[in-house]
mmCIF file of C-alpha atoms and ligand atoms in Angstrom:
data_model
loop_
_atom_site.group_PDB
_atom_site.id
_atom_site.type_symbol
_atom_site.label_atom_id
_atom_site.label_comp_id
_atom_site.label_asym_id
_atom_site.label_seq_id
_atom_site.Cartn_x
_atom_site.Cartn_y
_atom_site.Cartn_z
ATOM 1 C CA UNK A 1 130.269 -66.198 -94.007
ATOM 2 C CA UNK A 2 129.904 -69.370 -95.978
ATOM 3 C CA UNK A 3 126.870 -71.548 -96.425
ATOM 4 C CA UNK A 4 128.778 -74.459 -94.892
ATOM 5 C CA UNK A 5 129.291 -72.425 -91.720
ATOM 6 C CA UNK A 6 125.560 -71.815 -91.459
ATOM 7 C CA UNK A 7 124.778 -75.469 -92.091
ATOM 8 C CA UNK A 8 127.237 -76.545 -89.440
ATOM 9 C CA UNK A 9 125.482 -74.223 -87.068
ATOM 10 C CA UNK A 10 121.917 -75.454 -87.657
ATOM 11 C CA UNK A 11 122.117 -78.922 -89.181
ATOM 12 C CA UNK A 12 125.256 -80.646 -87.997
ATOM 13 C CA UNK A 13 125.709 -84.398 -87.667
ATOM 14 C CA UNK A 14 128.504 -86.284 -86.025
ATOM 15 C CA UNK A 15 130.099 -88.635 -88.501
ATOM 16 C CA UNK A 16 129.367 -86.449 -91.548
ATOM 17 C CA UNK A 17 131.015 -83.434 -93.125
ATOM 18 C CA UNK A 18 129.665 -80.746 -95.445
ATOM 19 C CA UNK A 19 132.198 -80.602 -98.228
ATOM 20 C CA UNK A 20 131.258 -77.709 -100.460
ATOM 21 C CA UNK A 21 128.215 -75.844 -101.765
ATOM 22 C CA UNK A 22 127.639 -74.792 -105.340
ATOM 23 C CA UNK A 23 124.843 -73.765 -107.701
ATOM 24 C CA UNK A 24 123.228 -76.332 -109.948
ATOM 25 C CA UNK A 25 123.740 -75.882 -113.691
ATOM 26 C CA UNK A 26 120.479 -73.934 -114.096
ATOM 27 C CA UNK A 27 121.348 -71.743 -111.079
ATOM 28 C CA UNK A 28 117.959 -72.487 -109.526
ATOM 29 C CA UNK A 29 119.165 -74.635 -106.709
ATOM 30 C CA UNK A 30 122.063 -74.939 -104.319
ATOM 31 C CA UNK A 31 123.706 -78.297 -103.984
ATOM 32 C CA UNK A 32 125.706 -79.192 -100.918
ATOM 33 C CA UNK A 33 127.969 -82.219 -101.056
ATOM 34 C CA UNK A 34 128.083 -84.316 -97.896
ATOM 35 C CA UNK A 35 130.538 -87.094 -97.107
ATOM 36 C CA UNK A 36 131.208 -89.372 -94.138
ATOM 37 C CA UNK A 37 133.773 -88.111 -91.654
ATOM 38 C CA UNK A 38 136.987 -90.108 -91.964
ATOM 39 C CA UNK A 39 137.012 -93.152 -89.753
ATOM 40 C CA UNK A 40 133.343 -93.055 -88.854
ATOM 41 C CA UNK A 41 131.388 -96.214 -89.575
ATOM 42 C CA UNK A 42 128.040 -96.372 -91.304
ATOM 43 C CA UNK A 43 124.985 -97.302 -89.282
ATOM 44 C CA UNK A 44 122.816 -100.264 -90.208
ATOM 45 C CA UNK A 45 119.285 -99.133 -91.002
ATOM 46 C CA UNK A 46 117.803 -102.256 -89.499
ATOM 47 C CA UNK A 47 119.455 -102.442 -86.046
ATOM 48 C CA UNK A 48 120.589 -98.787 -85.869
ATOM 49 C CA UNK A 49 124.139 -99.778 -84.842
ATOM 50 C CA UNK A 50 127.452 -99.208 -86.635
ATOM 51 C CA UNK A 51 128.484 -101.955 -89.020
ATOM 52 C CA UNK A 52 131.380 -102.581 -91.431
ATOM 53 C CA UNK A 53 131.067 -101.083 -94.892
ATOM 54 C CA UNK A 54 130.220 -103.198 -97.930
ATOM 55 C CA UNK A 55 129.919 -100.966 -100.984
ATOM 56 C CA UNK A 56 128.453 -97.684 -102.207
ATOM 57 C CA UNK A 57 125.276 -96.867 -104.063
ATOM 58 C CA UNK A 58 124.544 -94.044 -106.484
ATOM 59 C CA UNK A 59 124.405 -90.506 -105.151
ATOM 60 C CA UNK A 60 121.115 -89.420 -103.594
ATOM 61 C CA UNK A 61 119.601 -85.960 -103.364
ATOM 62 C CA UNK A 62 117.916 -84.957 -100.111
ATOM 63 C CA UNK A 63 115.815 -81.820 -100.301
ATOM 64 C CA UNK A 64 116.522 -79.315 -97.554
ATOM 65 C CA UNK A 65 114.695 -76.136 -96.510
ATOM 66 C CA UNK A 66 114.781 -73.640 -99.400
ATOM 67 C CA UNK A 67 116.860 -70.539 -98.928
ATOM 68 C CA UNK A 68 116.166 -67.094 -100.456
ATOM 69 C CA UNK A 69 114.263 -68.538 -103.365
ATOM 70 C CA UNK A 70 116.746 -71.306 -104.088
ATOM 71 C CA UNK A 71 115.965 -74.966 -103.607
ATOM 72 C CA UNK A 72 118.617 -76.621 -101.459
ATOM 73 C CA UNK A 73 119.769 -80.212 -101.842
ATOM 74 C CA UNK A 74 122.198 -82.304 -99.874
ATOM 75 C CA UNK A 75 124.064 -84.716 -102.138
ATOM 76 C CA UNK A 76 125.246 -87.879 -100.540
ATOM 77 C CA UNK A 77 126.502 -91.243 -101.745
ATOM 78 C CA UNK A 78 124.834 -93.872 -99.590
ATOM 79 C CA UNK A 79 126.938 -96.709 -98.284
ATOM 80 C CA UNK A 80 125.825 -100.271 -97.729
ATOM 81 C CA UNK A 81 126.879 -102.196 -94.660
ATOM 82 C CA UNK A 82 127.489 -105.858 -94.109
ATOM 83 C CA UNK A 83 125.750 -106.210 -90.768
ATOM 84 C CA UNK A 84 126.615 -109.392 -88.931
ATOM 85 C CA UNK A 85 123.997 -108.784 -86.244
ATOM 86 C CA UNK A 86 121.240 -108.650 -88.832
ATOM 87 C CA UNK A 87 122.949 -111.127 -91.131
ATOM 88 C CA UNK A 88 122.270 -108.999 -94.205
ATOM 89 C CA UNK A 89 123.714 -106.338 -96.428
ATOM 90 C CA UNK A 90 121.691 -103.218 -95.659
ATOM 91 C CA UNK A 91 121.641 -99.604 -96.776
ATOM 92 C CA UNK A 92 123.028 -97.266 -94.165
ATOM 93 C CA UNK A 93 120.835 -95.009 -92.098
ATOM 94 C CA UNK A 94 121.543 -91.291 -92.318
ATOM 95 C CA UNK A 95 120.515 -88.988 -89.467
ATOM 96 C CA UNK A 96 118.983 -86.323 -91.698
ATOM 97 C CA UNK A 97 116.805 -88.685 -93.737
ATOM 98 C CA UNK A 98 113.941 -91.102 -93.188
ATOM 99 C CA UNK A 99 114.237 -94.281 -95.249
ATOM 100 C CA UNK A 100 113.429 -93.732 -98.900
ATOM 101 C CA UNK A 101 111.846 -90.293 -98.438
ATOM 102 C CA UNK A 102 113.466 -87.643 -100.586
ATOM 103 C CA UNK A 103 113.092 -84.757 -98.142
ATOM 104 C CA UNK A 104 115.359 -84.207 -95.171
ATOM 105 C CA UNK A 105 113.771 -84.614 -91.759
ATOM 106 C CA UNK A 106 114.309 -80.930 -91.066
ATOM 107 C CA UNK A 107 112.426 -79.940 -94.207
ATOM 108 C CA UNK A 108 109.624 -82.403 -93.462
ATOM 109 C CA UNK A 109 109.128 -80.966 -89.995
ATOM 110 C CA UNK A 110 109.210 -77.484 -91.475
ATOM 111 C CA UNK A 111 106.579 -78.294 -94.128
ATOM 112 C CA UNK A 112 104.418 -80.265 -91.717
ATOM 113 C CA UNK A 113 104.240 -77.328 -89.336
ATOM 114 C CA UNK A 114 103.044 -75.089 -92.136
ATOM 115 C CA UNK A 115 100.588 -77.757 -93.253
ATOM 116 C CA UNK A 116 98.902 -77.363 -89.903
ATOM 117 C CA UNK A 117 98.300 -73.674 -90.518
ATOM 118 C CA UNK A 118 97.633 -73.709 -94.257
ATOM 119 C CA UNK A 119 95.941 -76.266 -96.443
ATOM 120 C CA UNK A 120 98.259 -78.876 -97.935
ATOM 121 C CA UNK A 121 97.801 -77.314 -101.359
ATOM 122 C CA UNK A 122 98.679 -73.843 -100.097
ATOM 123 C CA UNK A 123 101.718 -75.235 -98.292
ATOM 124 C CA UNK A 124 102.921 -76.868 -101.502
ATOM 125 C CA UNK A 125 102.446 -73.611 -103.419
ATOM 126 C CA UNK A 126 104.072 -71.416 -100.780
ATOM 127 C CA UNK A 127 107.261 -73.483 -100.787
ATOM 128 C CA UNK A 128 107.205 -74.369 -104.479
ATOM 129 C CA UNK A 129 106.968 -78.040 -103.814
ATOM 130 C CA UNK A 130 104.379 -80.683 -104.647
ATOM 131 C CA UNK A 131 101.294 -81.845 -102.786
ATOM 132 C CA UNK A 132 102.837 -85.315 -102.601
ATOM 133 C CA UNK A 133 105.859 -83.976 -100.763
ATOM 134 C CA UNK A 134 103.659 -82.183 -98.260
ATOM 135 C CA UNK A 135 101.815 -85.472 -97.796
ATOM 136 C CA UNK A 136 105.150 -87.220 -97.226
ATOM 137 C CA UNK A 137 106.169 -84.599 -94.687
ATOM 138 C CA UNK A 138 102.951 -84.898 -92.704
ATOM 139 C CA UNK A 139 103.123 -88.677 -92.846
ATOM 140 C CA UNK A 140 106.669 -88.655 -91.494
ATOM 141 C CA UNK A 141 105.793 -86.346 -88.604
ATOM 142 C CA UNK A 142 102.548 -88.144 -87.723
ATOM 143 C CA UNK A 143 104.187 -91.581 -87.874
ATOM 144 C CA UNK A 144 106.858 -90.374 -85.486
ATOM 145 C CA UNK A 145 104.216 -88.844 -83.218
ATOM 146 C CA UNK A 146 102.096 -91.979 -83.030
ATOM 147 C CA UNK A 147 105.138 -94.107 -82.273
ATOM 148 C CA UNK A 148 106.251 -91.793 -79.486
ATOM 149 C CA UNK A 149 103.004 -90.659 -77.916
ATOM 150 C CA UNK A 150 102.314 -91.555 -74.307
ATOM 151 C CA UNK A 151 98.687 -92.366 -73.627
ATOM 152 C CA UNK A 152 98.709 -92.319 -69.832
ATOM 153 C CA UNK A 153 95.436 -92.567 -67.975
ATOM 154 C CA UNK A 154 92.316 -91.596 -69.872
ATOM 155 C CA UNK A 155 89.357 -90.423 -67.785
ATOM 156 C CA UNK A 156 86.896 -89.472 -70.464
ATOM 157 C CA UNK A 157 86.455 -90.173 -74.156
ATOM 158 C CA UNK A 158 84.072 -88.899 -76.779
ATOM 159 C CA UNK A 159 83.310 -90.827 -79.936
ATOM 160 C CA UNK A 160 81.992 -89.203 -83.038
ATOM 161 C CA UNK A 161 81.635 -89.821 -86.740
ATOM 162 C CA UNK A 162 82.591 -87.531 -89.546
ATOM 163 C CA UNK A 163 81.837 -87.704 -93.234
ATOM 164 C CA UNK A 164 84.608 -87.514 -95.783
ATOM 165 C CA UNK A 165 84.955 -87.518 -99.561
ATOM 166 C CA UNK A 166 81.655 -87.374 -101.386
ATOM 167 C CA UNK A 167 78.842 -89.743 -100.661
ATOM 168 C CA UNK A 168 78.533 -91.703 -97.493
ATOM 169 C CA UNK A 169 82.011 -92.440 -96.329
ATOM 170 C CA UNK A 170 82.492 -92.114 -92.616
ATOM 171 C CA UNK A 171 85.356 -92.035 -90.166
ATOM 172 C CA UNK A 172 85.099 -92.822 -86.494
ATOM 173 C CA UNK A 173 86.948 -90.363 -84.289
ATOM 174 C CA UNK A 174 87.745 -90.971 -80.647
ATOM 175 C CA UNK A 175 88.759 -88.005 -78.522
ATOM 176 C CA UNK A 176 90.182 -87.790 -75.075
ATOM 177 C CA UNK A 177 88.052 -85.205 -73.271
ATOM 178 C CA UNK A 178 89.623 -85.046 -69.821
ATOM 179 C CA UNK A 179 89.398 -81.684 -68.114
ATOM 180 C CA UNK A 180 93.101 -81.038 -68.657
ATOM 181 C CA UNK A 181 93.731 -82.878 -71.938
ATOM 182 C CA UNK A 182 91.607 -82.792 -75.037
ATOM 183 C CA UNK A 183 93.038 -84.430 -78.109
ATOM 184 C CA UNK A 184 92.229 -86.815 -80.891
ATOM 185 C CA UNK A 185 93.260 -90.320 -79.876
ATOM 186 C CA UNK A 186 92.192 -92.409 -82.793
ATOM 187 C CA UNK A 187 90.825 -92.388 -86.331
ATOM 188 C CA UNK A 188 89.105 -95.447 -87.811
ATOM 189 C CA UNK A 189 87.496 -96.306 -91.103
ATOM 190 C CA UNK A 190 83.705 -96.489 -91.273
ATOM 191 C CA UNK A 191 81.469 -96.193 -88.242
ATOM 192 C CA UNK A 192 80.881 -99.824 -87.501
ATOM 193 C CA UNK A 193 81.202 -101.969 -84.420
ATOM 194 C CA UNK A 194 84.440 -103.304 -85.850
ATOM 195 C CA UNK A 195 85.950 -99.869 -86.385
ATOM 196 C CA UNK A 196 85.193 -98.633 -82.886
ATOM 197 C CA UNK A 197 86.508 -101.880 -81.402
ATOM 198 C CA UNK A 198 89.766 -101.076 -83.177
ATOM 199 C CA UNK A 199 90.289 -98.190 -80.780
ATOM 200 C CA UNK A 200 89.961 -100.425 -77.741
ATOM 201 C CA UNK A 201 92.359 -102.911 -79.279
ATOM 202 C CA UNK A 202 94.937 -100.119 -79.491
ATOM 203 C CA UNK A 203 94.591 -98.812 -75.942
ATOM 204 C CA UNK A 204 94.214 -102.247 -74.361
ATOM 205 C CA UNK A 205 91.862 -103.513 -71.643
ATOM 206 C CA UNK A 206 93.655 -101.948 -68.727
ATOM 207 C CA UNK A 207 93.356 -98.359 -69.938
ATOM 208 C CA UNK A 208 89.814 -98.999 -71.165
ATOM 209 C CA UNK A 209 88.699 -100.257 -67.775
ATOM 210 C CA UNK A 210 89.771 -96.990 -66.150
ATOM 211 C CA UNK A 211 87.666 -94.766 -68.377
ATOM 212 C CA UNK A 212 85.067 -92.997 -66.244
ATOM 213 C CA UNK A 213 83.000 -91.102 -68.824
ATOM 214 C CA UNK A 214 82.074 -91.875 -72.386
ATOM 215 C CA UNK A 215 80.303 -89.338 -74.523
ATOM 216 C CA UNK A 216 78.629 -90.370 -77.777
ATOM 217 C CA UNK A 217 75.725 -89.841 -80.099
ATOM 218 C CA UNK A 218 72.847 -92.294 -80.544
ATOM 219 C CA UNK A 219 74.506 -94.380 -83.224
ATOM 220 C CA UNK A 220 73.698 -97.955 -82.241
ATOM 221 C CA UNK A 221 77.044 -99.603 -83.129
ATOM 222 C CA UNK A 222 78.836 -97.131 -80.844
ATOM 223 C CA UNK A 223 76.359 -97.726 -78.026
ATOM 224 C CA UNK A 224 76.918 -101.439 -78.327
ATOM 225 C CA UNK A 225 80.707 -101.214 -78.158
ATOM 226 C CA UNK A 226 80.516 -98.839 -75.178
ATOM 227 C CA UNK A 227 78.318 -101.312 -73.297
ATOM 228 C CA UNK A 228 80.780 -104.041 -74.138
ATOM 229 C CA UNK A 229 84.084 -102.285 -73.434
ATOM 230 C CA UNK A 230 83.287 -99.587 -70.864
ATOM 231 C CA UNK A 231 80.507 -101.123 -68.857
ATOM 232 C CA UNK A 232 81.692 -99.353 -65.705
ATOM 233 C CA UNK A 233 81.849 -95.887 -67.231
ATOM 234 C CA UNK A 234 79.070 -93.343 -67.103
ATOM 235 C CA UNK A 235 77.819 -93.120 -70.656
ATOM 236 C CA UNK A 236 76.501 -89.726 -71.683
ATOM 237 C CA UNK A 237 74.589 -88.789 -74.777
ATOM 238 C CA UNK A 238 76.068 -85.568 -75.898
ATOM 239 C CA UNK A 239 73.804 -82.545 -75.939
ATOM 240 C CA UNK A 240 75.119 -81.371 -79.240
ATOM 241 C CA UNK A 241 74.087 -84.588 -80.976
ATOM 242 C CA UNK A 242 70.556 -84.323 -79.623
ATOM 243 C CA UNK A 243 70.285 -80.739 -80.824
ATOM 244 C CA UNK A 244 71.644 -81.790 -84.216
ATOM 245 C CA UNK A 245 68.990 -84.497 -84.511
ATOM 246 C CA UNK A 246 66.298 -82.035 -83.574
ATOM 247 C CA UNK A 247 67.486 -79.557 -86.187
ATOM 248 C CA UNK A 248 67.453 -82.273 -88.798
ATOM 249 C CA UNK A 249 63.846 -83.150 -88.023
ATOM 250 C CA UNK A 250 62.821 -79.501 -88.084
ATOM 251 C CA UNK A 251 64.541 -79.062 -91.408
ATOM 252 C CA UNK A 252 62.591 -81.987 -92.823
ATOM 253 C CA UNK A 253 59.320 -80.441 -91.666
ATOM 254 C CA UNK A 254 60.259 -77.113 -93.223
ATOM 255 C CA UNK A 255 61.342 -78.617 -96.533
ATOM 256 C CA UNK A 256 58.174 -80.748 -96.789
ATOM 257 C CA UNK A 257 55.836 -77.894 -95.961
ATOM 258 C CA UNK A 258 57.683 -75.517 -98.228
ATOM 259 C CA UNK A 259 57.190 -77.934 -101.132
ATOM 260 C CA UNK A 260 53.535 -78.359 -100.293
ATOM 261 C CA UNK A 261 52.929 -74.599 -100.252
ATOM 262 C CA UNK A 262 54.706 -74.226 -103.587
ATOM 263 C CA UNK A 263 52.695 -77.023 -105.212
ATOM 264 C CA UNK A 264 49.457 -75.456 -104.015
ATOM 265 C CA UNK A 265 50.500 -72.063 -105.374
ATOM 266 C CA UNK A 266 50.485 -70.403 -101.930
ATOM 267 C CA UNK A 267 52.598 -67.476 -100.728
ATOM 268 C CA UNK A 268 56.139 -68.854 -100.205
ATOM 269 C CA UNK A 269 56.456 -67.603 -96.631
ATOM 270 C CA UNK A 270 59.022 -70.228 -95.734
ATOM 271 C CA UNK A 271 61.414 -69.225 -98.469
ATOM 272 C CA UNK A 272 64.902 -68.580 -97.111
ATOM 273 C CA UNK A 273 63.758 -69.373 -93.594
ATOM 274 C CA UNK A 274 66.111 -72.279 -93.080
ATOM 275 C CA UNK A 275 68.771 -70.558 -90.975
ATOM 276 C CA UNK A 276 66.250 -68.396 -89.165
ATOM 277 C CA UNK A 277 64.720 -71.547 -87.777
ATOM 278 C CA UNK A 278 67.848 -73.556 -87.153
ATOM 279 C CA UNK A 279 69.838 -70.911 -85.311
ATOM 280 C CA UNK A 280 69.165 -70.098 -81.713
ATOM 281 C CA UNK A 281 67.137 -66.914 -81.491
ATOM 282 C CA UNK A 282 69.801 -65.084 -79.500
ATOM 283 C CA UNK A 283 72.245 -65.616 -82.361
ATOM 284 C CA UNK A 284 70.097 -63.895 -84.959
ATOM 285 C CA UNK A 285 70.737 -60.404 -86.269
ATOM 286 C CA UNK A 286 68.082 -57.756 -85.618
ATOM 287 C CA UNK A 287 66.486 -57.912 -89.058
ATOM 288 C CA UNK A 288 66.447 -61.697 -88.937
ATOM 289 C CA UNK A 289 64.723 -61.485 -85.605
ATOM 290 C CA UNK A 290 62.009 -59.304 -87.156
ATOM 291 C CA UNK A 291 61.543 -61.765 -89.973
ATOM 292 C CA UNK A 292 61.310 -64.597 -87.483
ATOM 293 C CA UNK A 293 58.676 -62.769 -85.459
ATOM 294 C CA UNK A 294 56.759 -62.194 -88.651
ATOM 295 C CA UNK A 295 56.966 -65.874 -89.497
ATOM 296 C CA UNK A 296 55.799 -66.959 -86.066
ATOM 297 C CA UNK A 297 52.341 -65.515 -86.736
ATOM 298 C CA UNK A 298 51.579 -68.139 -89.332
ATOM 299 C CA UNK A 299 49.888 -71.297 -88.257
ATOM 300 C CA UNK A 300 52.315 -73.633 -89.973
ATOM 301 C CA UNK A 301 53.613 -77.045 -89.008
ATOM 302 C CA UNK A 302 57.115 -75.675 -89.358
ATOM 303 C CA UNK A 303 56.401 -72.969 -86.817
ATOM 304 C CA UNK A 304 54.922 -75.399 -84.351
ATOM 305 C CA UNK A 305 57.935 -77.657 -84.784
ATOM 306 C CA UNK A 306 60.204 -74.672 -84.268
ATOM 307 C CA UNK A 307 58.459 -73.739 -81.039
ATOM 308 C CA UNK A 308 58.765 -77.304 -79.790
ATOM 309 C CA UNK A 309 62.455 -77.274 -80.564
ATOM 310 C CA UNK A 310 62.952 -73.974 -78.761
ATOM 311 C CA UNK A 311 60.969 -75.199 -75.759
ATOM 312 C CA UNK A 312 63.243 -78.223 -75.542
ATOM 313 C CA UNK A 313 66.258 -75.999 -74.874
ATOM 314 C CA UNK A 314 65.004 -75.477 -71.348
ATOM 315 C CA UNK A 315 66.045 -79.040 -70.580
ATOM 316 C CA UNK A 316 69.698 -78.048 -70.387
ATOM 317 C CA UNK A 317 69.053 -75.553 -67.606
ATOM 318 C CA UNK A 318 68.128 -78.255 -65.126
ATOM 319 C CA UNK A 319 70.709 -79.485 -62.698
ATOM 320 C CA UNK A 320 68.720 -82.286 -61.121
ATOM 321 C CA UNK A 321 68.411 -85.444 -63.218
ATOM 322 C CA UNK A 322 64.950 -86.097 -61.742
ATOM 323 C CA UNK A 323 63.540 -82.732 -62.809
ATOM 324 C CA UNK A 324 65.225 -82.966 -66.149
ATOM 325 C CA UNK A 325 63.610 -86.380 -66.574
ATOM 326 C CA UNK A 326 60.180 -85.013 -65.763
ATOM 327 C CA UNK A 327 60.628 -82.189 -68.249
ATOM 328 C CA UNK A 328 61.822 -84.627 -70.891
ATOM 329 C CA UNK A 329 58.768 -86.851 -70.460
ATOM 330 C CA UNK A 330 56.371 -83.897 -70.654
ATOM 331 C CA UNK A 331 58.062 -82.579 -73.742
ATOM 332 C CA UNK A 332 57.944 -85.971 -75.451
ATOM 333 C CA UNK A 333 54.197 -86.321 -74.728
ATOM 334 C CA UNK A 334 53.579 -82.912 -76.215
ATOM 335 C CA UNK A 335 55.452 -83.745 -79.390
ATOM 336 C CA UNK A 336 53.706 -87.084 -79.807
ATOM 337 C CA UNK A 337 50.393 -85.223 -79.754
ATOM 338 C CA UNK A 338 51.603 -82.647 -82.265
ATOM 339 C CA UNK A 339 50.895 -84.749 -85.360
ATOM 340 C CA UNK A 340 54.086 -83.480 -86.976
ATOM 341 C CA UNK A 341 55.519 -86.685 -88.341
ATOM 342 C CA UNK A 342 59.259 -85.938 -88.664
ATOM 343 C CA UNK A 343 59.307 -84.468 -85.153
ATOM 344 C CA UNK A 344 57.764 -87.591 -83.667
ATOM 345 C CA UNK A 345 60.968 -89.471 -84.410
ATOM 346 C CA UNK A 346 62.665 -87.414 -81.700
ATOM 347 C CA UNK A 347 60.594 -88.513 -78.663
ATOM 348 C CA UNK A 348 60.859 -92.091 -79.858
ATOM 349 C CA UNK A 349 64.614 -91.977 -79.801
ATOM 350 C CA UNK A 350 64.789 -89.810 -76.654
ATOM 351 C CA UNK A 351 62.640 -92.287 -74.758
ATOM 352 C CA UNK A 352 64.752 -95.153 -75.928
ATOM 353 C CA UNK A 353 67.883 -93.419 -74.629
ATOM 354 C CA UNK A 354 66.320 -91.657 -71.655
ATOM 355 C CA UNK A 355 68.828 -92.877 -69.077
ATOM 356 C CA UNK A 356 71.823 -91.986 -71.222
ATOM 357 C CA UNK A 357 70.449 -88.491 -71.715
ATOM 358 C CA UNK A 358 69.890 -88.042 -68.002
ATOM 359 C CA UNK A 359 73.484 -89.118 -67.439
ATOM 360 C CA UNK A 360 74.346 -85.736 -68.890
ATOM 361 C CA UNK A 361 72.917 -84.206 -65.722
ATOM 362 C CA UNK A 362 74.531 -86.805 -63.504
ATOM 363 C CA UNK A 363 77.944 -85.949 -64.933
ATOM 364 C CA UNK A 364 77.421 -82.267 -65.557
ATOM 365 C CA UNK A 365 79.757 -80.994 -62.896
ATOM 366 C CA UNK A 366 82.599 -83.227 -63.997
ATOM 367 C CA UNK A 367 82.664 -83.089 -67.743
ATOM 368 C CA UNK A 368 83.080 -79.953 -69.768
ATOM 369 C CA UNK A 369 80.155 -80.039 -72.145
ATOM 370 C CA UNK A 370 80.535 -78.842 -75.664
ATOM 371 C CA UNK A 371 84.063 -80.164 -75.865
ATOM 372 C CA UNK A 372 83.146 -82.856 -78.366
ATOM 373 C CA UNK A 373 81.302 -80.295 -80.432
ATOM 374 C CA UNK A 374 84.372 -78.063 -80.432
ATOM 375 C CA UNK A 375 86.629 -80.906 -81.511
ATOM 376 C CA UNK A 376 84.164 -81.993 -84.142
ATOM 377 C CA UNK A 377 84.136 -78.478 -85.592
ATOM 378 C CA UNK A 378 87.919 -78.431 -85.706
ATOM 379 C CA UNK A 379 87.878 -81.803 -87.425
ATOM 380 C CA UNK A 380 85.489 -80.443 -90.050
ATOM 381 C CA UNK A 381 87.739 -77.445 -90.665
ATOM 382 C CA UNK A 382 90.708 -79.798 -91.086
ATOM 383 C CA UNK A 383 88.790 -81.884 -93.593
ATOM 384 C CA UNK A 384 87.795 -78.770 -95.529
ATOM 385 C CA UNK A 385 91.363 -77.464 -95.584
ATOM 386 C CA UNK A 386 92.591 -80.728 -96.978
ATOM 387 C CA UNK A 387 90.021 -81.147 -99.736
ATOM 388 C CA UNK A 388 90.959 -83.410 -102.529
ATOM 389 C CA UNK A 389 91.235 -86.272 -100.100
ATOM 390 C CA UNK A 390 89.970 -89.394 -101.779
ATOM 391 C CA UNK A 391 91.576 -92.119 -99.756
ATOM 392 C CA UNK A 392 91.303 -92.860 -96.066
ATOM 393 C CA UNK A 393 95.002 -92.218 -95.436
ATOM 394 C CA UNK A 394 94.865 -88.474 -96.160
ATOM 395 C CA UNK A 395 92.093 -87.446 -93.758
ATOM 396 C CA UNK A 396 93.528 -89.848 -91.203
ATOM 397 C CA UNK A 397 96.920 -88.125 -91.318
ATOM 398 C CA UNK A 398 95.454 -84.619 -91.463
ATOM 399 C CA UNK A 399 93.265 -85.247 -88.426
ATOM 400 C CA UNK A 400 96.046 -86.737 -86.320
ATOM 401 C CA UNK A 401 98.275 -83.916 -87.409
ATOM 402 C CA UNK A 402 95.978 -81.096 -86.384
ATOM 403 C CA UNK A 403 94.107 -82.594 -83.429
ATOM 404 C CA UNK A 404 96.332 -85.340 -82.025
ATOM 405 C CA UNK A 405 98.720 -83.132 -80.045
ATOM 406 C CA UNK A 406 101.385 -85.646 -80.984
ATOM 407 C CA UNK A 407 105.039 -85.269 -80.000
ATOM 408 C CA UNK A 408 107.180 -83.931 -82.826
ATOM 409 C CA UNK A 409 110.544 -85.247 -83.955
ATOM 410 C CA UNK A 410 113.335 -83.410 -82.190
ATOM 411 C CA UNK A 411 115.252 -80.890 -84.193
ATOM 412 C CA UNK A 412 118.602 -79.338 -83.480
ATOM 413 C CA UNK A 413 117.457 -75.949 -84.693
ATOM 414 C CA UNK A 414 114.189 -74.019 -85.022
ATOM 415 C CA UNK A 415 113.851 -73.258 -88.695
ATOM 416 C CA UNK A 416 110.596 -71.345 -88.294
HETATM 417 ZN ZN1 LIG B 1 122.014 -104.416 -88.444
#
C-alpha cells in the first residue's frame, strides 16, 4: 500500500491530487507533492468562490501529522487568482490550510486536542514541534470555535477573577452556570467595570435581559455592572468567595500572632499550623486532627478566630433566608466583639452585602452551588499547565480551549 493511498483515504480534497511522496534529502521527513486537479479553478481567499487564475507563487510547505517518527509535509505551489468580484488579485485558499499558518488544519486540530490534555510545552516535546506551533494550533481551533459557537439562552452566569503572570495581573472570567450547561463564555483583561461590560457587549442586551441568576464575589466593579446590566436577575454572592475571604482573614491573624510570639521568644505553637486551620476539620488526617485538638487548648487569637470561622459554616445548613439572616446577624455581632482586628473586616463586608448573601438561600434550590468554584479550580489548573504565559493572549486562548466547550473544526478523519 502506498502513502498516497492512505492520504487519499484520510485527507482527500476535491480539486487537488497527491502526486508522489518521497523522503527529504536528510531522510528525516516525508514530502508529498500536491497539485491542482486538471480543470479545477482556484478559490479566492477573500470571497471563497472560484476565480480565474493569475499566476503562481513559490512552493509552500504545509506540515502534516507526523508518521512513524517522520515529519510529513505537503508541498504545494500556491496560485493567485484575479477575482473580479473582489476586484483584486488574491492568493488562493486551500482547504487543508488556514491563511498564512504553516501547519495543516488536520495537524492543528490534532495538536490542539493534545494541548488540552498536556501542557503546551509537553505537547510540543511529544510531537517534536515548537511551542509556537502549538500556540498556532490552539489559536486556530479556538478562533474557529468562537466564530461558530451558538450562545442560545443563558439562565445563569458566574463572574470571577483569576490572577495570571506574576504580580497583580487579573483576568475576568464569565461562566455560564445553567443546570445543564456549564462552560466558560468570556475572558477579559483586568477586572474593571470596563472589562466586565465587554462581556455584555458581546452577548447583547436581549440575551442579557433573560439572565435569571448572577453569581459573583464582592468585588465592587462587578457588583456595579451586574446592577446596571442584569437588574432583573437574582444576584447571589457565591459561598466559596465568602469562605475564601474568611480564610484570608484567619491567615492574617495567624501570621501576625505567629510573628508576635517569635519576637517575644515564646514557644512557636503556631508553626506549621496554616493548613490545619484553613482546611475543614473533616478533611484533616488523623494525626493532623490530634495536632489541631492540641492547638485548640491555647488561648490564642488565632484559635478564637478559627472557632469563629468554623461556627460560621453552620450558615450554609439553613434553608430559610430569614433564619439564615438571623444567624448571620448574630455571628457578625459576636465577631465585632471579639477584638480580633483582621476578622472584623468580615462582618463589615457581610453586613454591606447582606441581601446578596441571603439570595444564596433564595436561589438554593435552583442553582447548583459550588459550580463556580469547580470552574475556577479548572481555570487555575489550565493556567498552571500553560506556565510561561506572559501576554494576555496565551491564557485567554488556553482558557477558552479547555473550558469553553467550543465547537471544533470538522475533520474528514479522526487522527487520534
Ligand atoms: Zn474574491
